[in-house]
């Protein structure tokens, strides 16, 4: 459900990003064609990306502007699809690890409710599941480490520069598009941090429940097997950016505060 909501969100924001310059250009055309006092109102073509497009005159020609906008629409569709696929894949992978750890937590919690003769067998299954979960988290951390670092850097740069642009220039169509980009980056970063917090919390829950298990009432084999889970749970499970910055909601808040502080400094300097 969350993935579907995000896909719709990406579709809406990408459409708004492409439509806002188009609507402003149509308004400019309408104002130019409905002038009745004899004066000529110049037509202003608002570009989605402020750049020339090969040999087309997309700044002064209506035909060139239409061709340019259609090409940009195709590029935006591909970019939105790639962005949604990337984010859903990463979020689903983090959620899979959290769900697997949650299943292990529930299984440990139910050990006291099963017959003592089956405890050792169930505990061995939990140990195998815990090993798989730890392996998944390790691979996920190794894979997402550089991605999270770039995400933090891009978020801080986008927040600072976009808000600085608004303070200096004011609100216009370029600011609207920039705000859409900033909201997408913010939503991505918050999703990573939220699921990163959930992953760390679930891992800590396993450690706490393994210590709360009534191990003194079971055989030495059960105690040794449970000790494996206790030892493995001592290392906190977390996702990091660059290997040293934890990806969680608390860190997200700190990044927002740091970005605001940098914005204040840049505003005073400029």
GROMACS .gro file of C-alpha atoms in nm:
model
  270
    1UNK     CA    1   0.000   0.000   0.000
    2UNK     CA    2   0.281   0.241   0.088
    3UNK     CA    3   0.455   0.158  -0.239
    4UNK     CA    4   0.136   0.228  -0.435
    5UNK     CA    5   0.087   0.560  -0.256
    6UNK     CA    6   0.443   0.664  -0.333
    7UNK     CA    7   0.402   0.570  -0.701
    8UNK     CA    8   0.096   0.794  -0.722
    9UNK     CA    9   0.287   1.068  -0.543
   10UNK     CA   10   0.575   1.049  -0.791
   11UNK     CA   11   0.326   1.057  -1.079
   12UNK     CA   12   0.154   1.368  -0.942
   13UNK     CA   13   0.475   1.558  -0.863
   14UNK     CA   14   0.636   1.471  -1.197
   15UNK     CA   15   0.321   1.585  -1.378
   16UNK     CA   16   0.316   1.911  -1.182
   17UNK     CA   17   0.686   1.965  -1.252
   18UNK     CA   18   0.621   1.934  -1.626
   19UNK     CA   19   0.284   2.111  -1.634
   20UNK     CA   20   0.369   2.424  -1.437
   21UNK     CA   21   0.591   2.581  -1.711
   22UNK     CA   22   0.337   2.472  -1.973
   23UNK     CA   23   0.051   2.642  -1.790
   24UNK     CA   24   0.253   2.959  -1.743
   25UNK     CA   25   0.338   2.960  -2.115
   26UNK     CA   26  -0.028   2.908  -2.211
   27UNK     CA   27  -0.119   3.197  -1.986
   28UNK     CA   28   0.142   3.413  -2.160
   29UNK     CA   29   0.002   3.312  -2.501
   30UNK     CA   30  -0.350   3.391  -2.389
   31UNK     CA   31  -0.249   3.733  -2.259
   32UNK     CA   32  -0.070   3.809  -2.586
   33UNK     CA   33  -0.364   3.709  -2.806
   34UNK     CA   34  -0.633   3.887  -2.603
   35UNK     CA   35  -0.466   4.228  -2.592
   36UNK     CA   36  -0.721   4.485  -2.712
   37UNK     CA   37  -0.555   4.823  -2.658
   38UNK     CA   38  -0.325   4.791  -2.958
   39UNK     CA   39  -0.011   4.720  -2.759
   40UNK     CA   40   0.173   4.395  -2.812
   41UNK     CA   41   0.240   4.178  -2.510
   42UNK     CA   42   0.553   3.968  -2.560
   43UNK     CA   43   0.514   3.592  -2.531
   44UNK     CA   44   0.733   3.443  -2.263
   45UNK     CA   45   0.821   3.076  -2.293
   46UNK     CA   46   0.880   2.915  -1.954
   47UNK     CA   47   1.126   2.628  -1.973
   48UNK     CA   48   1.119   2.323  -1.751
   49UNK     CA   49   1.498   2.318  -1.764
   50UNK     CA   50   1.670   2.646  -1.841
   51UNK     CA   51   1.882   2.519  -2.129
   52UNK     CA   52   1.897   2.520  -2.507
   53UNK     CA   53   1.793   2.208  -2.695
   54UNK     CA   54   2.025   2.141  -2.988
   55UNK     CA   55   1.908   2.335  -3.297
   56UNK     CA   56   1.555   2.409  -3.172
   57UNK     CA   57   1.462   2.763  -3.077
   58UNK     CA   58   1.270   2.670  -2.763
   59UNK     CA   59   1.291   3.021  -2.617
   60UNK     CA   60   1.116   3.218  -2.893
   61UNK     CA   61   0.945   2.968  -3.127
   62UNK     CA   62   0.618   2.797  -3.034
   63UNK     CA   63   0.696   2.492  -3.251
   64UNK     CA   64   1.040   2.454  -3.097
   65UNK     CA   65   0.892   2.493  -2.750
   66UNK     CA   66   0.630   2.222  -2.813
   67UNK     CA   67   0.889   1.975  -2.947
   68UNK     CA   68   1.118   2.053  -2.656
   69UNK     CA   69   0.836   1.999  -2.404
   70UNK     CA   70   0.735   1.665  -2.557
   71UNK     CA   71   1.092   1.538  -2.540
   72UNK     CA   72   1.119   1.658  -2.180
   73UNK     CA   73   0.792   1.478  -2.100
   74UNK     CA   74   0.938   1.149  -2.222
   75UNK     CA   75   1.255   1.208  -2.021
   76UNK     CA   76   1.053   1.292  -1.709
   77UNK     CA   77   0.846   0.974  -1.743
   78UNK     CA   78   1.162   0.766  -1.760
   79UNK     CA   79   1.324   0.955  -1.471
   80UNK     CA   80   1.012   0.925  -1.254
   81UNK     CA   81   0.992   0.551  -1.325
   82UNK     CA   82   1.360   0.504  -1.241
   83UNK     CA   83   1.329   0.706  -0.921
   84UNK     CA   84   1.019   0.519  -0.804
   85UNK     CA   85   1.177   0.181  -0.885
   86UNK     CA   86   1.496   0.270  -0.698
   87UNK     CA   87   1.318   0.395  -0.389
   88UNK     CA   88   1.065   0.111  -0.371
   89UNK     CA   89   1.344  -0.145  -0.410
   90UNK     CA   90   1.549   0.008  -0.128
   91UNK     CA   91   1.254   0.059   0.106
   92UNK     CA   92   1.124  -0.292   0.039
   93UNK     CA   93   1.465  -0.440   0.116
   94UNK     CA   94   1.488  -0.254   0.447
   95UNK     CA   95   1.131  -0.349   0.534
   96UNK     CA   96   1.204  -0.714   0.451
   97UNK     CA   97   1.490  -0.721   0.703
   98UNK     CA   98   1.273  -0.551   0.966
   99UNK     CA   99   0.991  -0.798   0.907
  100UNK     CA  100   1.225  -1.095   0.933
  101UNK     CA  101   1.361  -0.961   1.262
  102UNK     CA  102   1.006  -0.905   1.385
  103UNK     CA  103   0.919  -1.269   1.307
  104UNK     CA  104   1.223  -1.377   1.511
  105UNK     CA  105   1.113  -1.151   1.797
  106UNK     CA  106   0.764  -1.303   1.798
  107UNK     CA  107   0.909  -1.655   1.785
  108UNK     CA  108   1.130  -1.588   2.089
  109UNK     CA  109   0.834  -1.441   2.275
  110UNK     CA  110   0.632  -1.759   2.211
  111UNK     CA  111   0.900  -2.001   2.332
  112UNK     CA  112   0.757  -2.001   2.684
  113UNK     CA  113   0.420  -2.115   2.547
  114UNK     CA  114   0.537  -2.430   2.371
  115UNK     CA  115   0.609  -2.769   2.536
  116UNK     CA  116   0.962  -2.804   2.681
  117UNK     CA  117   1.028  -3.103   2.454
  118UNK     CA  118   0.995  -2.882   2.145
  119UNK     CA  119   1.182  -2.581   2.278
  120UNK     CA  120   1.525  -2.687   2.157
  121UNK     CA  121   1.398  -2.763   1.806
  122UNK     CA  122   1.218  -2.428   1.778
  123UNK     CA  123   1.516  -2.244   1.921
  124UNK     CA  124   1.746  -2.392   1.658
  125UNK     CA  125   1.508  -2.270   1.388
  126UNK     CA  126   1.518  -1.925   1.544
  127UNK     CA  127   1.900  -1.932   1.544
  128UNK     CA  128   1.904  -2.013   1.173
  129UNK     CA  129   1.653  -1.738   1.098
  130UNK     CA  130   1.854  -1.493   1.308
  131UNK     CA  131   2.171  -1.579   1.117
  132UNK     CA  132   1.992  -1.518   0.786
  133UNK     CA  133   1.852  -1.187   0.912
  134UNK     CA  134   2.193  -1.066   1.029
  135UNK     CA  135   2.343  -1.163   0.696
  136UNK     CA  136   2.071  -0.969   0.513
  137UNK     CA  137   2.129  -0.660   0.726
  138UNK     CA  138   2.505  -0.680   0.670
  139UNK     CA  139   2.466  -0.705   0.292
  140UNK     CA  140   2.208  -0.426   0.294
  141UNK     CA  141   2.436  -0.200   0.496
  142UNK     CA  142   2.728  -0.271   0.265
  143UNK     CA  143   2.517  -0.198  -0.044
  144UNK     CA  144   2.335   0.113   0.078
  145UNK     CA  145   2.630   0.273   0.256
  146UNK     CA  146   2.737   0.502  -0.034
  147UNK     CA  147   2.376   0.558  -0.142
  148UNK     CA  148   2.278   0.693   0.200
  149UNK     CA  149   2.586   0.917   0.210
  150UNK     CA  150   2.498   1.074  -0.126
  151UNK     CA  151   2.135   1.109  -0.018
  152UNK     CA  152   2.234   1.306   0.293
  153UNK     CA  153   2.464   1.534   0.093
  154UNK     CA  154   2.208   1.598  -0.182
  155UNK     CA  155   1.935   1.670   0.072
  156UNK     CA  156   2.144   1.925   0.259
  157UNK     CA  157   2.257   2.097  -0.062
  158UNK     CA  158   1.904   2.105  -0.205
  159UNK     CA  159   1.748   2.239   0.113
  160UNK     CA  160   2.011   2.510   0.161
  161UNK     CA  161   2.032   2.629  -0.200
  162UNK     CA  162   1.658   2.610  -0.267
  163UNK     CA  163   1.562   2.805   0.044
  164UNK     CA  164   1.841   3.055  -0.022
  165UNK     CA  165   1.707   3.104  -0.376
  166UNK     CA  166   1.359   3.170  -0.238
  167UNK     CA  167   1.492   3.422   0.013
  168UNK     CA  168   1.693   3.613  -0.249
  169UNK     CA  169   1.480   3.589  -0.566
  170UNK     CA  170   1.130   3.530  -0.438
  171UNK     CA  171   0.859   3.291  -0.554
  172UNK     CA  172   0.822   3.204  -0.924
  173UNK     CA  173   0.770   2.901  -1.147
  174UNK     CA  174   1.131   2.790  -1.102
  175UNK     CA  175   1.084   2.798  -0.726
  176UNK     CA  176   0.772   2.582  -0.761
  177UNK     CA  177   0.966   2.318  -0.953
  178UNK     CA  178   1.250   2.340  -0.705
  179UNK     CA  179   1.008   2.288  -0.417
  180UNK     CA  180   0.878   1.973  -0.585
  181UNK     CA  181   1.232   1.838  -0.616
  182UNK     CA  182   1.302   1.927  -0.254
  183UNK     CA  183   0.984   1.756  -0.133
  184UNK     CA  184   1.077   1.439  -0.323
  185UNK     CA  185   1.426   1.430  -0.173
  186UNK     CA  186   1.285   1.499   0.173
  187UNK     CA  187   1.030   1.219   0.142
  188UNK     CA  188   1.300   0.978   0.026
  189UNK     CA  189   1.533   1.068   0.311
  190UNK     CA  190   1.257   1.044   0.570
  191UNK     CA  191   1.153   0.702   0.438
  192UNK     CA  192   1.509   0.572   0.469
  193UNK     CA  193   1.546   0.715   0.820
  194UNK     CA  194   1.207   0.590   0.938
  195UNK     CA  195   1.270   0.233   0.826
  196UNK     CA  196   1.627   0.253   0.956
  197UNK     CA  197   1.488   0.339   1.300
  198UNK     CA  198   1.242   0.052   1.276
  199UNK     CA  199   1.524  -0.188   1.186
  200UNK     CA  200   1.738  -0.081   1.482
  201UNK     CA  201   1.444  -0.096   1.722
  202UNK     CA  202   1.346  -0.447   1.613
  203UNK     CA  203   1.704  -0.568   1.652
  204UNK     CA  204   1.718  -0.427   2.005
  205UNK     CA  205   1.387  -0.599   2.085
  206UNK     CA  206   1.536  -0.938   1.997
  207UNK     CA  207   1.824  -0.880   2.237
  208UNK     CA  208   1.587  -0.778   2.516
  209UNK     CA  209   1.351  -1.073   2.465
  210UNK     CA  210   1.634  -1.325   2.456
  211UNK     CA  211   1.745  -1.203   2.801
  212UNK     CA  212   1.388  -1.216   2.931
  213UNK     CA  213   1.344  -1.579   2.825
  214UNK     CA  214   1.326  -1.820   3.121
  215UNK     CA  215   1.642  -2.001   3.028
  216UNK     CA  216   1.701  -2.132   3.383
  217UNK     CA  217   1.405  -2.368   3.345
  218UNK     CA  218   1.550  -2.547   3.041
  219UNK     CA  219   1.829  -2.790   2.963
  220UNK     CA  220   2.195  -2.692   2.912
  221UNK     CA  221   2.161  -2.745   2.535
  222UNK     CA  222   1.879  -2.491   2.520
  223UNK     CA  223   2.087  -2.245   2.723
  224UNK     CA  224   2.384  -2.279   2.489
  225UNK     CA  225   2.164  -2.230   2.184
  226UNK     CA  226   2.002  -1.924   2.338
  227UNK     CA  227   2.345  -1.787   2.421
  228UNK     CA  228   2.422  -1.770   2.049
  229UNK     CA  229   2.129  -1.535   1.996
  230UNK     CA  230   2.233  -1.326   2.297
  231UNK     CA  231   2.588  -1.288   2.169
  232UNK     CA  232   2.479  -1.200   1.815
  233UNK     CA  233   2.223  -0.949   1.943
  234UNK     CA  234   2.481  -0.750   2.136
  235UNK     CA  235   2.592  -0.572   1.818
  236UNK     CA  236   2.340  -0.298   1.729
  237UNK     CA  237   2.175  -0.335   1.389
  238UNK     CA  238   2.175  -0.012   1.193
  239UNK     CA  239   2.210   0.138   0.849
  240UNK     CA  240   2.479   0.401   0.806
  241UNK     CA  241   2.574   0.673   0.561
  242UNK     CA  242   2.944   0.661   0.490
  243UNK     CA  243   2.999   0.403   0.762
  244UNK     CA  244   2.969   0.645   1.056
  245UNK     CA  245   2.637   0.837   1.029
  246UNK     CA  246   2.336   0.638   1.148
  247UNK     CA  247   2.030   0.647   0.925
  248UNK     CA  248   1.742   0.711   1.165
  249UNK     CA  249   1.477   0.971   1.244
  250UNK     CA  250   1.699   1.144   1.500
  251UNK     CA  251   1.972   1.189   1.239
  252UNK     CA  252   1.712   1.321   0.992
  253UNK     CA  253   1.616   1.588   1.244
  254UNK     CA  254   1.980   1.681   1.294
  255UNK     CA  255   2.032   1.714   0.918
  256UNK     CA  256   1.731   1.948   0.894
  257UNK     CA  257   1.867   2.164   1.178
  258UNK     CA  258   2.215   2.168   1.025
  259UNK     CA  259   2.074   2.271   0.687
  260UNK     CA  260   1.886   2.557   0.849
  261UNK     CA  261   2.202   2.673   1.027
  262UNK     CA  262   2.397   2.667   0.700
  263UNK     CA  263   2.116   2.863   0.534
  264UNK     CA  264   2.138   3.136   0.798
  265UNK     CA  265   2.514   3.163   0.749
  266UNK     CA  266   2.484   3.178   0.368
  267UNK     CA  267   2.213   3.441   0.392
  268UNK     CA  268   2.431   3.663   0.611
  269UNK     CA  269   2.734   3.616   0.384
  270UNK     CA  270   2.549   3.686   0.058
   0.00000   0.00000   0.00000
